[in-house]
Every structure is written in C-alpha cells, then in structure tokens.
mmCIF file of C-alpha atoms in Angstrom:
data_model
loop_
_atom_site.group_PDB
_atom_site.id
_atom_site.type_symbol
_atom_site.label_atom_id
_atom_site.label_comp_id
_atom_site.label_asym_id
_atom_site.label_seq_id
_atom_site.Cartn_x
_atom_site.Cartn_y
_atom_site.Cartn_z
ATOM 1 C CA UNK A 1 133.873 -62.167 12.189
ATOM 2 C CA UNK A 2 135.501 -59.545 14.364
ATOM 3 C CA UNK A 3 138.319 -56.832 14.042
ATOM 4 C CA UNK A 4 139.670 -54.831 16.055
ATOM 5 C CA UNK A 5 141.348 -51.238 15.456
ATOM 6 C CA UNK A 6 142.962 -49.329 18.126
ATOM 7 C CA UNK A 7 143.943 -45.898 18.059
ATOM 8 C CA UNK A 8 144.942 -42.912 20.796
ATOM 9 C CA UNK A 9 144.496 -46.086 23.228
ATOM 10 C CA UNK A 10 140.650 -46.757 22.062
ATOM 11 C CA UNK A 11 140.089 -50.110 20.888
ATOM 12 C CA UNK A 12 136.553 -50.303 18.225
ATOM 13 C CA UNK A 13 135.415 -53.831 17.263
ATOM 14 C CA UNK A 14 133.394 -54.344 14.493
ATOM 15 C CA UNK A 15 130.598 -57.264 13.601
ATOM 16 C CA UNK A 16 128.669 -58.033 10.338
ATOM 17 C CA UNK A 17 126.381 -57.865 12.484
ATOM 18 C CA UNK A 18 126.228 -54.619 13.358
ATOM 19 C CA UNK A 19 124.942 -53.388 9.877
ATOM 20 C CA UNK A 20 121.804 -55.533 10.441
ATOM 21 C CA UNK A 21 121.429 -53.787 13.729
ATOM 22 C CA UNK A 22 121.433 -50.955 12.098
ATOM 23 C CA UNK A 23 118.580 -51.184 9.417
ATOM 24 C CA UNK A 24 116.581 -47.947 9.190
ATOM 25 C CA UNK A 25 113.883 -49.298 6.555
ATOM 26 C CA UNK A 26 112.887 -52.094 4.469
ATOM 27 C CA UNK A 27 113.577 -50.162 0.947
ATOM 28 C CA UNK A 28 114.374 -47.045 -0.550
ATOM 29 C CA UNK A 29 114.602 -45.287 -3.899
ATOM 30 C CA UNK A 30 116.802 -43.833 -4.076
ATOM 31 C CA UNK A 31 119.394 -44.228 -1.327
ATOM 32 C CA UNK A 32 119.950 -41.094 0.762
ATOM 33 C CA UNK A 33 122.411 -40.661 3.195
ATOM 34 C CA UNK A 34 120.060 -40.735 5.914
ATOM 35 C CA UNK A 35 118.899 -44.474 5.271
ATOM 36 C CA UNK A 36 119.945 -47.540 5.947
ATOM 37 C CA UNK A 37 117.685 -49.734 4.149
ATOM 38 C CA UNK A 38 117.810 -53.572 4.041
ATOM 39 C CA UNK A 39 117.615 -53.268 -0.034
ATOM 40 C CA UNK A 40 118.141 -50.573 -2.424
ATOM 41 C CA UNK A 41 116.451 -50.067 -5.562
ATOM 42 C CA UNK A 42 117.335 -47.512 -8.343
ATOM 43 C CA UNK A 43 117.311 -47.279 -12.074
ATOM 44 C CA UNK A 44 120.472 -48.929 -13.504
ATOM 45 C CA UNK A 45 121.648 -45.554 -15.375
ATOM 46 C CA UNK A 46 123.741 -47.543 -18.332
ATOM 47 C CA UNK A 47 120.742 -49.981 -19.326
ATOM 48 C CA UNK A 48 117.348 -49.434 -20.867
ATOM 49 C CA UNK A 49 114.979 -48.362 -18.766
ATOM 50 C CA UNK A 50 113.149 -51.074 -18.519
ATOM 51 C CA UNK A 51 115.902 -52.450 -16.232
ATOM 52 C CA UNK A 52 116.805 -51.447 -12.275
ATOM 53 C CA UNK A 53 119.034 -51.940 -10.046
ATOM 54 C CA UNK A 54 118.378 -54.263 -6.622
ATOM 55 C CA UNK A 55 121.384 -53.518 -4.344
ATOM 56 C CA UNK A 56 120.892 -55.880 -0.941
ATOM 57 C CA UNK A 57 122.409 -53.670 1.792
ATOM 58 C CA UNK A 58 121.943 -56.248 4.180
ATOM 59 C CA UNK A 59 124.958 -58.283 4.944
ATOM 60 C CA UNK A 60 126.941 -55.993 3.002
ATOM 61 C CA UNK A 61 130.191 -56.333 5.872
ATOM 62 C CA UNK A 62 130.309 -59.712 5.286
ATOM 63 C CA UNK A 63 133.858 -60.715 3.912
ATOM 64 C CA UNK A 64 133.669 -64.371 3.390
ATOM 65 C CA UNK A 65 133.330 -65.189 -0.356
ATOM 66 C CA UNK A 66 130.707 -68.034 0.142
ATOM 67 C CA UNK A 67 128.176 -66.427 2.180
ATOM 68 C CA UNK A 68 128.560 -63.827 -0.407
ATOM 69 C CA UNK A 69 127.572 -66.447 -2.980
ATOM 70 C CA UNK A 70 124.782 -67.680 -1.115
ATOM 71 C CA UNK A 71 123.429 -64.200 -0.012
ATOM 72 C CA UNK A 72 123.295 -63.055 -3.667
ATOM 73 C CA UNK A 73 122.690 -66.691 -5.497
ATOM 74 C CA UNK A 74 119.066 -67.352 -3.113
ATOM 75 C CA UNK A 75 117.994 -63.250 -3.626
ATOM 76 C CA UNK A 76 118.176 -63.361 -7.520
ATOM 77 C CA UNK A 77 116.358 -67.044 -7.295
ATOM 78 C CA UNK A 78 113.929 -66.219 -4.895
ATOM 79 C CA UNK A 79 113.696 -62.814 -7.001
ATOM 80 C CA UNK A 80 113.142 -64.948 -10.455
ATOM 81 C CA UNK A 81 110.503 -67.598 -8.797
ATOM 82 C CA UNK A 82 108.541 -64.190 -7.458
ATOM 83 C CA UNK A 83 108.126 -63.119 -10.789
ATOM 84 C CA UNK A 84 107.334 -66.623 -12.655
ATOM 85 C CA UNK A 85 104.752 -67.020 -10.186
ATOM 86 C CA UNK A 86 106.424 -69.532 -7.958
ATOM 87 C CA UNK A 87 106.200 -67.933 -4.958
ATOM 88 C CA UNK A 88 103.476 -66.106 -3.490
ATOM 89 C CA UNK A 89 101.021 -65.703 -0.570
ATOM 90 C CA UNK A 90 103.928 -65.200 1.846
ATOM 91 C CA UNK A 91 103.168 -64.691 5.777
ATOM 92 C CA UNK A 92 103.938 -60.963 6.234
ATOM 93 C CA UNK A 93 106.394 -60.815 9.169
ATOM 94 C CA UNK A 94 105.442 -57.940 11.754
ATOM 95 C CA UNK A 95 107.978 -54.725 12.030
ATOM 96 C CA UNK A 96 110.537 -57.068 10.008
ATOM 97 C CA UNK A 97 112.916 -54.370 10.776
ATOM 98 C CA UNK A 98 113.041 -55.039 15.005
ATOM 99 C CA UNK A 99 112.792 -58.639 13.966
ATOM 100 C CA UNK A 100 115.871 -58.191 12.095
ATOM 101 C CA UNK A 101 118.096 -56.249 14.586
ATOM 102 C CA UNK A 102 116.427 -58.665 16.919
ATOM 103 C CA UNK A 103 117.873 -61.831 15.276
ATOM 104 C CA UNK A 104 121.215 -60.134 14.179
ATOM 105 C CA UNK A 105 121.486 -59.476 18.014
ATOM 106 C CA UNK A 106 120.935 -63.064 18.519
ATOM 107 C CA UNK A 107 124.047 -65.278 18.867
ATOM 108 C CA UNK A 108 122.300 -68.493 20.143
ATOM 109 C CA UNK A 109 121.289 -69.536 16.898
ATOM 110 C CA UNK A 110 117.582 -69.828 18.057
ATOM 111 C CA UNK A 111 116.001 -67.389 15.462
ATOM 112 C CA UNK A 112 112.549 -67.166 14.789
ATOM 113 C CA UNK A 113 110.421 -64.277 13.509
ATOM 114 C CA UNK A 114 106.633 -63.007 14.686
ATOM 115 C CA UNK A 115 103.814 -62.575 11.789
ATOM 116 C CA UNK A 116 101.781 -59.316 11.444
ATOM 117 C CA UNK A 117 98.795 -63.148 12.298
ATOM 118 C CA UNK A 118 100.450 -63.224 15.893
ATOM 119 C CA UNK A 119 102.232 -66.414 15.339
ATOM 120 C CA UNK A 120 105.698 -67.126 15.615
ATOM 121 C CA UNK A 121 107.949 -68.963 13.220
ATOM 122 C CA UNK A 122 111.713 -70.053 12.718
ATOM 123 C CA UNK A 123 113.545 -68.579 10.712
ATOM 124 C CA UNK A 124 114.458 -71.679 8.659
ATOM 125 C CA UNK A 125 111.053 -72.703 8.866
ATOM 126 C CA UNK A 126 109.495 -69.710 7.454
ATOM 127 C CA UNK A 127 112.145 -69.993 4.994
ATOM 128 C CA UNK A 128 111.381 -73.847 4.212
ATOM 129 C CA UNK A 129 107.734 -73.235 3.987
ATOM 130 C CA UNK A 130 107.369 -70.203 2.133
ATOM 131 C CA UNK A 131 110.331 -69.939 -0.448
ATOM 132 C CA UNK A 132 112.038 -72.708 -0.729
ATOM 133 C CA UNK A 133 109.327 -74.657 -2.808
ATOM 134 C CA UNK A 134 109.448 -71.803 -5.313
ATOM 135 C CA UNK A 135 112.808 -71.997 -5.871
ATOM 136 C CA UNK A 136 112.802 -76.230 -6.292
ATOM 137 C CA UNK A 137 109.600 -75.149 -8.653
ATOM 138 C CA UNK A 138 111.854 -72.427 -10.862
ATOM 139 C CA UNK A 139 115.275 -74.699 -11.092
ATOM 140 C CA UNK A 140 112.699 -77.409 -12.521
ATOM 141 C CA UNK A 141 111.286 -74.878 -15.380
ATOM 142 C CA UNK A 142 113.895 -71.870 -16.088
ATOM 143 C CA UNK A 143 117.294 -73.978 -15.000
ATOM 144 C CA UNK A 144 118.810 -76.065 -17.736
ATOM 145 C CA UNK A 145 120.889 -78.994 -17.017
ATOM 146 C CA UNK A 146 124.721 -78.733 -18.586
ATOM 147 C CA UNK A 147 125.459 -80.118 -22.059
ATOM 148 C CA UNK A 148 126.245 -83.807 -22.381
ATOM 149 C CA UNK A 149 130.312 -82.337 -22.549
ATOM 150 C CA UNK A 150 130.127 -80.904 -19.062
ATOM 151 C CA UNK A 151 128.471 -83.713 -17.206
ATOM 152 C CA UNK A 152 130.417 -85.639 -15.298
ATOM 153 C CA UNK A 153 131.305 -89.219 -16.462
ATOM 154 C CA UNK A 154 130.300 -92.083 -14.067
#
C-alpha cells in the first residue's frame, strides 16, 4: 500500500514497508526517541506490576484491518505457546535486523532468512518448522471449543 502527498511541487510516497526498513534494534525498554525497535516492552502503568506491556512496532503502518488481526492474533499465540512450553529451541537467525530490512526490501516474494549455524531458511519454512507446531500444540490445551449454543448446526 502506497500514498502519495505532494506539496511545494515535491511528491513523498510512503510504504509499510518502509518502517521495517527502518528497524534500529530488536527491543527496547523503554522506548526512546532515538529507537526504532521491532518490539517494545514497558511496564503497563494502570495494572499490577506483575503485568507489561508488549507493543510490536513492526508493521505498525499497516492499515488493512486483517493483517492487523493476523499480526497481533499469531504474536500473542506464539507469545502464550513460549510460555506453556510449546515452543522452544528456536534456530537463532543471524543480525535479524539486516535480515529484516533485507526481506521488507524484497518485493519478489522469495524471502528467506540466514541462521547465526550458516544455513539458510524460508521464511515460511522457518515459520512452519519452528512455531507453528507450538501454536497447533497450545489451541489443543489452553483453547476451548464454543458452547453447544454457538456451534453451528449441520
């Protein structure tokens, strides 16, 4: 998704992908002005303090409502099956942050990703391999089916 804005003759044209492109860091705590970090963390300042905050900078530009859903619906399950114990073990990717201006730069479709092991992996296949079994693994033990009332009838 492009716009375009012009002004005093100058035309600008923005991507979502220019915030990946972008990415100064992997995380930070708390946000200065001077990062750019993939994801945010920070104490959430109305809750106990057992609770934070995980704010996913990446992808932020993006205005359509479903990748929205998606972006934020596989980060809190992938988050959940981490901490259950689903997932672990996960091939480190080398300097994750060239690999992601590196894909978001990318418009073939053709992504993959190197590991800090020297190989090289797709990016759907990393994701397949390494997370995706978690998540099948925590909708099977933490995600409850609807009540007889909500199913659909057959």
């Amino acid at each position: 998704m492009k716009w375009s804005t012009r002004r005093s003759g100058l035309t600008r044209t923005t991507s979502w992908r220019g915030r990946a492109s972008r990415a100064e860091c992997i995380s930070s705590y708390p946000t200065l002005s001077s990062d750019y970090p993939i994801v945010s963390t920070r104490d959430e300042s109305h809750a106990d303090e057992m609770y934070f905050r995980v704010r996913v900078v990446n992808g932020e530009g993006t205005r359509s409502e479903y990748t929205t859903l998606l972006k934020h619906s596989f980060t809190t399950y992938v988050l959940l099956a981490i901490q259950d114990g689903h997932i672990k073990d996960i091939p480190e990717i080398a300097d994750p942050i060239a690999q992601g201006q590196e894909i978001a730069k990318n418009l073939n479709g053709d992504w993959s990703v190197k590991l800090t092991d020297g190989g090289r992996i797709g990016v759907t296949d990393y994701l397949n391999a390494h997370y995706m079994e978690g998540v099948e693994k925590l909708s099977d033990t933490r995600i409850r089916p609807p009540p007889e009332s909500l199913r659909l009838q057959s």
